[in-house]
Coordinates of C-alpha atoms in Angstrom, one line a residue:
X1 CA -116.0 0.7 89.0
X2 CA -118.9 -1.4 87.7
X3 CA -118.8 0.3 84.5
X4 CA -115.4 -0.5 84.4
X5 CA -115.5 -3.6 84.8
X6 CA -118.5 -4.2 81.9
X7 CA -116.1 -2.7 79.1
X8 CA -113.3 -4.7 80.6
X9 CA -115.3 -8.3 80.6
X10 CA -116.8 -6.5 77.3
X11 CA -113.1 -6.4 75.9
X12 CA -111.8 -9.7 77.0
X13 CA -115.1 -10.9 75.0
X14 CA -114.2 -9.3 71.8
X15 CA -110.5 -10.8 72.5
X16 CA -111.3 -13.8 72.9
X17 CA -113.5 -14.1 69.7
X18 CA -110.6 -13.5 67.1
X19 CA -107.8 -14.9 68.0
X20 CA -105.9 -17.7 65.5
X21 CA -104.4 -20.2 66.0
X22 CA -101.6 -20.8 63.7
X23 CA -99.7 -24.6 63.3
X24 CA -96.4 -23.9 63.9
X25 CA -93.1 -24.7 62.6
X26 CA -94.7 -25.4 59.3
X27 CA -95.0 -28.8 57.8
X28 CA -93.0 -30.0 54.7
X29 CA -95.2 -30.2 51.7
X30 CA -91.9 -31.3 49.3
X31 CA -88.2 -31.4 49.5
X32 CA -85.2 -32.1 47.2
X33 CA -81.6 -32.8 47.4
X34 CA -81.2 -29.6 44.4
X35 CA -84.5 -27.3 43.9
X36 CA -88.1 -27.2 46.1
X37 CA -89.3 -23.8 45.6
X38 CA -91.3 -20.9 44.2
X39 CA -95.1 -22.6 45.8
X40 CA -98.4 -20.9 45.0
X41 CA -101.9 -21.7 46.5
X42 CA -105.6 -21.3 46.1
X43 CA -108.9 -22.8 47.5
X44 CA -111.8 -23.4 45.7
X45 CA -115.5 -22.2 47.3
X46 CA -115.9 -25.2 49.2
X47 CA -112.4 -24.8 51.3
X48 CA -110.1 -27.6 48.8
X49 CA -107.2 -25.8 48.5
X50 CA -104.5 -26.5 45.4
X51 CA -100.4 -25.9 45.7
X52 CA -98.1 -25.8 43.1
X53 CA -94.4 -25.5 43.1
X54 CA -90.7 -26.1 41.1
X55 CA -89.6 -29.2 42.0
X56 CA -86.0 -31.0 40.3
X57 CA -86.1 -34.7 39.7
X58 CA -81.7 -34.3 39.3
X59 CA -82.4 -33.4 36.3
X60 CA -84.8 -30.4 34.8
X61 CA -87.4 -28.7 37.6
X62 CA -90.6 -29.5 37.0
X63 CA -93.7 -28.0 38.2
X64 CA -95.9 -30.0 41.2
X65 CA -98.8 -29.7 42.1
X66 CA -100.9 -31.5 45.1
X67 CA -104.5 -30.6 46.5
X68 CA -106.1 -31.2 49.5
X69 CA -109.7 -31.4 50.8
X70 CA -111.2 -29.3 54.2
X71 CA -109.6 -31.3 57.2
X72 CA -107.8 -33.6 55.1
X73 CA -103.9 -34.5 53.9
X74 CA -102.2 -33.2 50.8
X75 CA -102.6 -35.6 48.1
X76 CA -99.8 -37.3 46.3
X77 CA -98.1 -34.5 44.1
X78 CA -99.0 -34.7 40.1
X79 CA -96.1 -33.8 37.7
X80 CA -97.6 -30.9 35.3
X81 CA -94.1 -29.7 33.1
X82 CA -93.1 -31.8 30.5
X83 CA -89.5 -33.8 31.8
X84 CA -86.5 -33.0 29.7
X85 CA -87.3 -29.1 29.5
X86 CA -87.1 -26.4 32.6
X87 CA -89.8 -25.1 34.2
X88 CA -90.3 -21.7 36.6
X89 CA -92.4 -19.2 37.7
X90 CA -95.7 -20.7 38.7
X91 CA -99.0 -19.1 38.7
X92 CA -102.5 -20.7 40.0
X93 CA -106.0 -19.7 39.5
X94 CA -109.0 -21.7 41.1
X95 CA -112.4 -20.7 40.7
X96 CA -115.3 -20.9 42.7
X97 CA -116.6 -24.6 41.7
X98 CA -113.0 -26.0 41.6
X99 CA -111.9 -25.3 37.9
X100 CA -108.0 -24.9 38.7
X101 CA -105.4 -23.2 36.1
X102 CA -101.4 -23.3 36.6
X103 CA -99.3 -21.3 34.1
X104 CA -95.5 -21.3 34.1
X105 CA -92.5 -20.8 31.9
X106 CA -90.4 -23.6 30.1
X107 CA -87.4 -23.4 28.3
X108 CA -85.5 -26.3 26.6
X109 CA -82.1 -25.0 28.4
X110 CA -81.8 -23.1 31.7
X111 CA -82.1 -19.6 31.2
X112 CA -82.7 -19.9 27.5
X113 CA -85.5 -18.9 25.5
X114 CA -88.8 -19.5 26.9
X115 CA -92.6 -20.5 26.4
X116 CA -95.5 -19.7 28.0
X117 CA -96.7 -23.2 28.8
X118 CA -100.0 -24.4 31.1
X119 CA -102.1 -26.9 32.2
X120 CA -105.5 -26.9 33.8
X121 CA -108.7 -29.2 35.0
X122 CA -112.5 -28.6 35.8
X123 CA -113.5 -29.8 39.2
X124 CA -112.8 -33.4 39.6
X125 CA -111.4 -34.1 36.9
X126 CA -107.9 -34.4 36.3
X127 CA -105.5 -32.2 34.8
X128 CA -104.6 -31.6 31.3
X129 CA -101.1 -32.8 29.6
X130 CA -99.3 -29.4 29.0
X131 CA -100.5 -26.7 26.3
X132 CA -97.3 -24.0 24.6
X133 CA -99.8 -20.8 24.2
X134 CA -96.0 -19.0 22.3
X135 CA -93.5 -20.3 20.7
X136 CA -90.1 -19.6 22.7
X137 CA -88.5 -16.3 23.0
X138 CA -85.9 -14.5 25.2
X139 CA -87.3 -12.4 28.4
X140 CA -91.2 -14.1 29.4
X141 CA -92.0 -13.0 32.1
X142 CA -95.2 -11.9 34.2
X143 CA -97.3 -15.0 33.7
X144 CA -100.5 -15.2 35.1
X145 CA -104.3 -16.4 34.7
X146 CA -107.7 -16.0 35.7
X147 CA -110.9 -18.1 35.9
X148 CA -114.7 -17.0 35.9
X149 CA -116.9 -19.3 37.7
X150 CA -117.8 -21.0 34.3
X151 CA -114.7 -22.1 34.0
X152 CA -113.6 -19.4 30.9
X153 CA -109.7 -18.6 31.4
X154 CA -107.6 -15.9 30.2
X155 CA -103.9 -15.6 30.5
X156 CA -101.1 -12.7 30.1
X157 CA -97.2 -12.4 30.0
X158 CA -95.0 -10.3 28.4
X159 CA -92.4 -11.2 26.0
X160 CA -89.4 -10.5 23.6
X161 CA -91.0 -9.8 20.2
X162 CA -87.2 -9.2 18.3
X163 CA -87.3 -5.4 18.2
X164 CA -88.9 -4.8 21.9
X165 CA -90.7 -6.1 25.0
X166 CA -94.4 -6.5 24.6
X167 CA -97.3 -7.7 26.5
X168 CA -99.5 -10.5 25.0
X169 CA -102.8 -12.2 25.9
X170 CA -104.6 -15.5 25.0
X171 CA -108.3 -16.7 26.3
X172 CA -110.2 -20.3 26.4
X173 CA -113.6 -20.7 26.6
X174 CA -114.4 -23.5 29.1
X175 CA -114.4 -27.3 27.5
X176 CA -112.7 -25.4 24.4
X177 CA -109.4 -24.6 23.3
X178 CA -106.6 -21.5 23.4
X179 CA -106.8 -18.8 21.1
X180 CA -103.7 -17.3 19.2
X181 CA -102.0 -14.8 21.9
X182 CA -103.4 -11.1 20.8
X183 CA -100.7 -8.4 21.5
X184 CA -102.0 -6.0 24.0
X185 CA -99.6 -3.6 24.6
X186 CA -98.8 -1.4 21.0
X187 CA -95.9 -2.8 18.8
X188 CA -92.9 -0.8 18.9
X189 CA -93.4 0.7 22.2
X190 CA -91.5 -1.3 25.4
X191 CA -93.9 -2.5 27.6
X192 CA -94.2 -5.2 30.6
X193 CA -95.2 -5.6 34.0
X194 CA -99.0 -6.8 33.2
X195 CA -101.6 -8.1 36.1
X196 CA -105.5 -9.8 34.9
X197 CA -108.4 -10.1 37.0
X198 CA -111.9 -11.4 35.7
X199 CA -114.7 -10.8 37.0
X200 CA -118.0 -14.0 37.5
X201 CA -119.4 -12.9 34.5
X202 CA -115.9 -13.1 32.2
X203 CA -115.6 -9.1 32.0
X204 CA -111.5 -9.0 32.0
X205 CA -109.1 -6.0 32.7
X206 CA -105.6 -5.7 32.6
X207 CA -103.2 -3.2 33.6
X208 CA -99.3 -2.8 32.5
X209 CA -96.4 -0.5 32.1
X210 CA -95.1 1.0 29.2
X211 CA -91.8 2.7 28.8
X212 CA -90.2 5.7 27.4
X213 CA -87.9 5.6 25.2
X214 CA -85.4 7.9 27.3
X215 CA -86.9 6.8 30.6
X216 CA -90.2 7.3 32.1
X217 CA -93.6 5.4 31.6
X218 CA -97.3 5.2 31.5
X219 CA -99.6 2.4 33.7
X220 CA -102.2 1.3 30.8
X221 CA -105.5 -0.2 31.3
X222 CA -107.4 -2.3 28.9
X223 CA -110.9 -4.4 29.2
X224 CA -113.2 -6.9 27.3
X225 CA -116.2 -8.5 27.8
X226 CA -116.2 -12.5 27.6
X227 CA -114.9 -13.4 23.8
X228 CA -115.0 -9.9 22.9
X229 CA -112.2 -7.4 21.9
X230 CA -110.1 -5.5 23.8
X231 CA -111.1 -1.9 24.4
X232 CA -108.0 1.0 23.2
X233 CA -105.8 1.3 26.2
X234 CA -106.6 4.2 28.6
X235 CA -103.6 6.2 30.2
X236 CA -104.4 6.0 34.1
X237 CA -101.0 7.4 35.1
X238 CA -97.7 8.2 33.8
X239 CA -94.6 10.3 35.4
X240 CA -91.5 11.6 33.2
X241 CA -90.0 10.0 35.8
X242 CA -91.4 6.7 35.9
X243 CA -94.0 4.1 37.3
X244 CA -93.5 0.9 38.4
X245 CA -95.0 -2.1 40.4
X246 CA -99.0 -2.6 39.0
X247 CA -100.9 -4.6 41.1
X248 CA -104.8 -5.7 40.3
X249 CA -107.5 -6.8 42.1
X250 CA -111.4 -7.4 41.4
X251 CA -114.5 -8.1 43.6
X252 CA -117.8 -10.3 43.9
X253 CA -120.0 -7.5 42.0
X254 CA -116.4 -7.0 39.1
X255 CA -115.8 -3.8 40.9
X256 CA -111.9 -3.5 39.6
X257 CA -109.0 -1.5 42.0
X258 CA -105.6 -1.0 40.5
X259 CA -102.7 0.4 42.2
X260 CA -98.9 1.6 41.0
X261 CA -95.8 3.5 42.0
X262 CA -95.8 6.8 40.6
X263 CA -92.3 9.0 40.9
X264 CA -92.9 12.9 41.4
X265 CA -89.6 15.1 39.4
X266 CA -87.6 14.8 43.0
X267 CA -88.4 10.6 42.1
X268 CA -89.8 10.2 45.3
X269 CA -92.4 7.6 45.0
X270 CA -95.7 7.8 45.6
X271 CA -98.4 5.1 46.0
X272 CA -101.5 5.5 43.8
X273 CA -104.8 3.9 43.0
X274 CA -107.7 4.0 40.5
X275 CA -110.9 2.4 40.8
X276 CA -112.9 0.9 38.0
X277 CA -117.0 0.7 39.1
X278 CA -118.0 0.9 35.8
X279 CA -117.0 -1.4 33.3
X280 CA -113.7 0.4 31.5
X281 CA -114.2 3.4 33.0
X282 CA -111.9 4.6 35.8
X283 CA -111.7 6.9 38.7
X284 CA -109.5 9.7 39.2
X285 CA -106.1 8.9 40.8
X286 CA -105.6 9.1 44.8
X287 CA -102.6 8.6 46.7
X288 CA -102.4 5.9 49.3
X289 CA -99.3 7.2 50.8
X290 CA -95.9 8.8 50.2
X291 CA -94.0 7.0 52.4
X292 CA -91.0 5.0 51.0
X293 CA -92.9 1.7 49.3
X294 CA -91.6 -1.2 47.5
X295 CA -92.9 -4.6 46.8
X296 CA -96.6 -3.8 46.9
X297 CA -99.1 -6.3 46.7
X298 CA -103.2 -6.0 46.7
X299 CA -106.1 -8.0 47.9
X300 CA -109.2 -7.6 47.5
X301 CA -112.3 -9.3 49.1
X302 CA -115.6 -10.4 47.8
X303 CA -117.6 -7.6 49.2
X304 CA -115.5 -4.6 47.5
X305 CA -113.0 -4.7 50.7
X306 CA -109.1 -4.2 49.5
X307 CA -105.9 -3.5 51.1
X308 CA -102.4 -3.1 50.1
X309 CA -99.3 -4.2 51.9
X310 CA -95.9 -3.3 51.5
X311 CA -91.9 -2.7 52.6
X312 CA -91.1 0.4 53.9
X313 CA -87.5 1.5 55.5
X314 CA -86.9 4.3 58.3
X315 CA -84.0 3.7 60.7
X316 CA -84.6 -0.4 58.9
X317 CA -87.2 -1.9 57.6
X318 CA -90.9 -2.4 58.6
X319 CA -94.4 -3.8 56.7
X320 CA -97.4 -1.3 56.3
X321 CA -100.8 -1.7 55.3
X322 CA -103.4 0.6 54.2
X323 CA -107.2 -0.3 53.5
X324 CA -110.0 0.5 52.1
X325 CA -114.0 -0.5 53.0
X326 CA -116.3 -0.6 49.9
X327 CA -116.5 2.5 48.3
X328 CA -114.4 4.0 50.9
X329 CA -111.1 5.7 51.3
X330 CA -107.6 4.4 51.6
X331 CA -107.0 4.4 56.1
X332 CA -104.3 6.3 57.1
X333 CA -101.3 3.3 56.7
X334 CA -100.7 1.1 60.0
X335 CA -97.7 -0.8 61.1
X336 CA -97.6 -4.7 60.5
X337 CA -94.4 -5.8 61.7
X338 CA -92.0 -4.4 64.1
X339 CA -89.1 -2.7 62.6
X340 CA -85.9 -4.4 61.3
X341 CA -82.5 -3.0 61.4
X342 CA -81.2 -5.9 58.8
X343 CA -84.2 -6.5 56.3
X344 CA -87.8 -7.8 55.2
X345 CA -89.1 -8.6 52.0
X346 CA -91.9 -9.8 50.0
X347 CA -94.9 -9.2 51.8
X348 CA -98.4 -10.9 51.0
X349 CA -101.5 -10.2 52.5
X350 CA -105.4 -12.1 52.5
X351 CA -108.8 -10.8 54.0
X352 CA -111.4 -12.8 54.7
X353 CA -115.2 -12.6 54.3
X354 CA -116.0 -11.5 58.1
X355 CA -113.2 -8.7 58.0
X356 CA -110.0 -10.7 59.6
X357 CA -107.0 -9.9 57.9
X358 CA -103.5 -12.1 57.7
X359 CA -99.9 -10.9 56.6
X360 CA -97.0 -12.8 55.6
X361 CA -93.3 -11.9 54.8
X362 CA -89.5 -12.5 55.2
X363 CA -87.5 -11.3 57.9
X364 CA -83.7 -11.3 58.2
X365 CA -81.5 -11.5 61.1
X366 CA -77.6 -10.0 61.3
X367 CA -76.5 -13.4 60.3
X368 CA -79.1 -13.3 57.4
X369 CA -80.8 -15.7 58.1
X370 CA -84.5 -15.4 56.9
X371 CA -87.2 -16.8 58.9
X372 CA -91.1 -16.7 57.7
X373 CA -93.1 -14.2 59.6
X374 CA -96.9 -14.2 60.4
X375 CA -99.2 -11.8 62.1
X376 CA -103.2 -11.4 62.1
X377 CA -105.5 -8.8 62.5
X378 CA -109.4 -9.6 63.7
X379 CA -112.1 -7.4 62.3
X380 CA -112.4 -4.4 64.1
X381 CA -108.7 -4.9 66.0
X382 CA -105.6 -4.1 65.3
X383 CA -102.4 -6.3 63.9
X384 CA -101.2 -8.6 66.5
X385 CA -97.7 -9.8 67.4
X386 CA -96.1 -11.5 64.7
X387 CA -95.1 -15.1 64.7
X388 CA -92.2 -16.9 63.2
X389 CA -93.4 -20.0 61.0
X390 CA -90.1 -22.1 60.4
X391 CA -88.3 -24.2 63.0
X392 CA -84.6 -23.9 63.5
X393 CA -83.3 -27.1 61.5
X394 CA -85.6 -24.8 58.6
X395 CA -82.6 -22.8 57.9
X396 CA -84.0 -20.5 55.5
X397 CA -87.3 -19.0 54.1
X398 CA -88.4 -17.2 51.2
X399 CA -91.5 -16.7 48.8
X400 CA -94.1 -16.7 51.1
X401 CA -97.5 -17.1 50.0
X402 CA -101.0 -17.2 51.2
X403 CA -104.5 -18.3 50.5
X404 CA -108.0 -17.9 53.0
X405 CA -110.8 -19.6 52.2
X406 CA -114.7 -18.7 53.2
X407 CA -114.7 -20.1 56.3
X408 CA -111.7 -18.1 56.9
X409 CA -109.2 -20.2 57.3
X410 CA -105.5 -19.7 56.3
X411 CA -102.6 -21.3 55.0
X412 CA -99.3 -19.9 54.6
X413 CA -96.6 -21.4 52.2
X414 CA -92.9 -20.6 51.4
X415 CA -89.7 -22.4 50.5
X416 CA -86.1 -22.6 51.7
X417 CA -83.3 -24.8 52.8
X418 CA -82.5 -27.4 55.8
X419 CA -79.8 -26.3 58.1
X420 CA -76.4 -26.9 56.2
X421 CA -78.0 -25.3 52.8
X422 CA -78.4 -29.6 51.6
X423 CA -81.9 -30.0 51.1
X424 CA -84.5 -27.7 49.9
X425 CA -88.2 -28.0 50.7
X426 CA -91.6 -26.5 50.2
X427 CA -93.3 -25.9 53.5
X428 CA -97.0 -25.2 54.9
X429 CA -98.4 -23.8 57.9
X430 CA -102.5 -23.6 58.9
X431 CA -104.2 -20.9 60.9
X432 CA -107.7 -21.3 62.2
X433 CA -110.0 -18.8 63.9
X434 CA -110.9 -20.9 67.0
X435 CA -114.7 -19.3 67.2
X436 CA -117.0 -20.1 65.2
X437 CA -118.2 -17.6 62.5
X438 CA -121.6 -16.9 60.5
X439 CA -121.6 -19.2 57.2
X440 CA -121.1 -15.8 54.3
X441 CA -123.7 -15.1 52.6
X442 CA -123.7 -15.6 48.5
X443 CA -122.6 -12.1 47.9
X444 CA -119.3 -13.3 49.7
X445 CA -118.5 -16.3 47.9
X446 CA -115.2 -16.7 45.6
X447 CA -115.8 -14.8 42.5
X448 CA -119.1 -13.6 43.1
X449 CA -120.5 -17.5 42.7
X450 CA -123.6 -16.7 44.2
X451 CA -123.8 -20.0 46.6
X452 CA -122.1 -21.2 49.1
X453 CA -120.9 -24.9 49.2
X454 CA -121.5 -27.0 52.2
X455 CA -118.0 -28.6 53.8
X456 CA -118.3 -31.5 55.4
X457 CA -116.2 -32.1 58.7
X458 CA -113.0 -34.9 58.8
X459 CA -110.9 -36.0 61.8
X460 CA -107.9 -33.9 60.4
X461 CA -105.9 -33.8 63.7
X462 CA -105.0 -29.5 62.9
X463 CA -108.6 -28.9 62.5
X464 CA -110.1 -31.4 65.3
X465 CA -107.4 -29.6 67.5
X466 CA -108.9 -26.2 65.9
X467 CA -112.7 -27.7 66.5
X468 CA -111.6 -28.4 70.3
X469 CA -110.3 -24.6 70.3
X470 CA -113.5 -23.7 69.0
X471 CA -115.7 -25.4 71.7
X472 CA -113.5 -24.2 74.4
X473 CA -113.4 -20.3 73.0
X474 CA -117.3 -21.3 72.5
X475 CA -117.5 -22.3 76.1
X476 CA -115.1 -19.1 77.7
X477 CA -117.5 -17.1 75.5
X478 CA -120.9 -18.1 77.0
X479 CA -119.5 -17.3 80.3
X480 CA -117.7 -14.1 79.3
X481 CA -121.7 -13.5 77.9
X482 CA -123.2 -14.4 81.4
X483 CA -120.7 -12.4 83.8
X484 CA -121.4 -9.2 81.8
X485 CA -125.3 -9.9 82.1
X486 CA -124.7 -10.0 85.7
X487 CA -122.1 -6.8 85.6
X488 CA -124.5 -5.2 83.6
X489 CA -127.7 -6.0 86.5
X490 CA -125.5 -5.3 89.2
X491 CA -124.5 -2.1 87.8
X492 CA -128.2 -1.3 87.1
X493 CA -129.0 -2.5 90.8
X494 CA -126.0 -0.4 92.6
X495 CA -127.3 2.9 90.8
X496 CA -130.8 2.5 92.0
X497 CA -129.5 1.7 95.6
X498 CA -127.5 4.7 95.4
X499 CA -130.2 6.9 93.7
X500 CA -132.5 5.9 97.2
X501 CA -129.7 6.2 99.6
X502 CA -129.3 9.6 97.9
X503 CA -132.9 10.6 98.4
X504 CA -133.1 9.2 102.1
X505 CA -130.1 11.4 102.7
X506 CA -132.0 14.3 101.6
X507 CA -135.4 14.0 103.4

């Protein structure tokens, strides 16, 4: 019974030690009478996070942007996008030191040829008037960046070259300028779908599809070494009847995991992965799982850490997860949300530095309404209930995005509509883990920076409230500490007793 109770109070310890608390119904970051929507966020390595989003001013949407500090407000939102042309598809990038990069695509007309446009700043500075890395074209698409932690960025896309769909890249060296976009993928062959990741040092690798010409397709890998060339594409998969969905991640020491749907001659899907340890050199292929998958998406943490989450459907829809420690093997996957008769869509999932890991995504009700959904898991536990992040006059949600930072706090973002469908808004919500946590050492800094910044405390009311939580969970947790000392002595005490009773009994 004593033993009992010591793994019990033992329990309620561990409990009590990761549990989050999450700011609910999100707050409004933006809204609009037309278009608030597509947001992206990042934190730098001392816990400032940066948002972006498509906002219209009645008449073009223009891309926003607004930053806040650890415990304080979001600032006053910059306009990035030129006005008079239309802007979409954001992307952000923010490295260790605060360098931040946001990439989007603008076109003169909506839904006509389009640029690969972007604008960026090093810490503290502000940011750059817009920069056209293409001229404009039909079908960009895929746009995204990266940062090292000197501040050297590289960009990708894929485009409409006027015989095919190809996949292009362009680098700056930090202070300097861009370079003419490079193709990437080989002329004449259709081709999209690309990812980047760079590594602290500015080793790059990039990953994308190519197509046959009567169906089927090939995930392709390439990498280069800071302003060097790009290594000949290797083959790491490719399926007569096709592969799909490439998704990218890279760690602290530029350890580099891809992953991809590959369809077996019955095109049932499979979910694969390839790991890169060695610069350009890759793993043999392993399958994650063979369960039905769509819309996958990959994180990786500092220390080598990764898992995938993604949509799955039996009897309705439910999230998975798998991971993976360092060096590891992909864990048998695990349910994250309950299971939904209607729909959910477009998961996103963070990790942070002690192990704790967060998913977001869209859930719809018979009425199809969608609502943001949230759930965490503490290290070592398992996924907890989920909870719903928008309030009831937040009529809708979609896009949901999220960003942890190294102290491993979240925030959650997504966009949607009022109730009556009139205003559109972009929306935030904070989650804090209410005990306090070891500072990470340097090996789990952003990008492998090798130092980690001090933050300096505000009177933010979330993270006083959080701080309160903290001292409280602090508090329980020196008492849940003392009454298993004495469980444990007691325990100890009783056996002895019962050991002498036991020896009385016998003389």
């Amino acid at each position: 019974m004593l033993l009992s109770l010591f793994l019990s109070l033992a329990g309620m310890q561990a409990a009590m030690a990761t549990s989050a608390v999450w700011s609910v119904p999100g707050s409004i970051l933006a809204q609009s009478t037309q278009i608030a929507d597509s947001p992206v966020v990042a934190f730098d390595g001392y816990g400032n996070a940066t948002a972006a989003w498509i906002q219209s001013d009645g008449s073009t949407n223009l891309v926003m942007t607004s930053t806040r500090p650890p415990g304080g407000s979001w600032s006053a939102p910059d306009t990035l996008s030129n006005a008079g042309v239309y802007a979409d598809q954001p992307s952000i990038s923010v490295n260790s030191t605060g360098d931040t990069l946001v990439m989007w695509r603008s076109a003169n007309t909506l839904g006509g040829a389009s640029s690969v446009v972007t604008a960026s700043k090093t810490a503290g500075s502000t940011w750059t008037s817009p920069v056209s890395l293409t001229t404009s074209a039909p079908g960009t698409s895929y746009i995204q960046g990266a940062l090292d932690t000197n501040g050297n960025a590289v960009a990708i896309w894929a485009r409409w070259n006027g015989s095919n769909n190809i996949v292009q890249t362009a680098n700056k060296p930090a202070g300097g300028s861009w370079t003419t976009p490079t193709n990437l993928s080989t002329l004449g062959q259709e081709s999209g779908s690309p990812r980047i990741v760079t590594d602290a040092t500015g080793n790059t690798t990039a990953i994308w599809i190519t197509y046959g010409t009567f169906g089927g397709g090939s995930v392709m890998a390439s990498s280069t070494t800071l302003n060097g060339n790009w290594a000949t594409p290797t083959v790491l998969a490719s399926s007569p009847q096709g592969v799909e969905q490439p998704g990218l991640g890279v760690d602290a020491s530029g350890n580099v995991t891809a992953i991809w749907l590959w369809s077996n001659p019955s095109y049932q899907a499979a979910l694969q992965s390839s790991v890169s340890t060695t610069f350009g050199s890759w793993s043999s292929t392993v399958t994650v799982t063979t369960d039905p998958v769509a819309e996958l998406q990959l994180y990786i943490d500092a220390n080598g850490n990764a898992s995938i989450i993604w949509t799955s459907w039996s009897g309705g829809s439910i999230i998975k997860s798998s991971y993976r420690p360092f060096a590891g093997s992909w864990e048998t996957p695990v349910n994250v949300s309950t299971l939904n008769s209607v729909g959910l869509s477009t998961p996103q999932i963070v990790m942070d530095s002690f192990g704790n890991r967060t998913a977001v995504w869209i859930a719809y009700d018979v009425n199809y309404k969608s609502t943001a959904k949230v759930a965490s898991m503490p290290a070592g536990g398992s996924w907890q209930s989920e909870i719903t992040l928008n309030s009831n006059t937040q009529d809708y949600a979609f896009n949901p995005e999220l960003a942890v930072d190294n102290s491993g706090n979240v925030i959650a973002m997504y966009h949607g509509n009022f109730t009556g469908g009139i205003n559109a808004f972009v929306a935030f919500s904070d989650a804090i883990m209410p005990t306090p946590t070891p500072t990470p050492t340097p090996s789990q800094t952003p990008n492998g920076s090798g130092s980690t910044p001090s933050v300096t405390p505000t009177s933010d009311p979330l993270v006083s409230a959080a701080a309160s939580s903290s001292s409280l969970a602090n508090t329980g947790a020196k008492i849940n500490v003392t009454l298993i000392i004495f469980a444990f002595v007691f325990f100890i005490l009783g056996s002895g007793l019962f050991a002498f009773r036991l020896l009385q009994n016998r003389r």
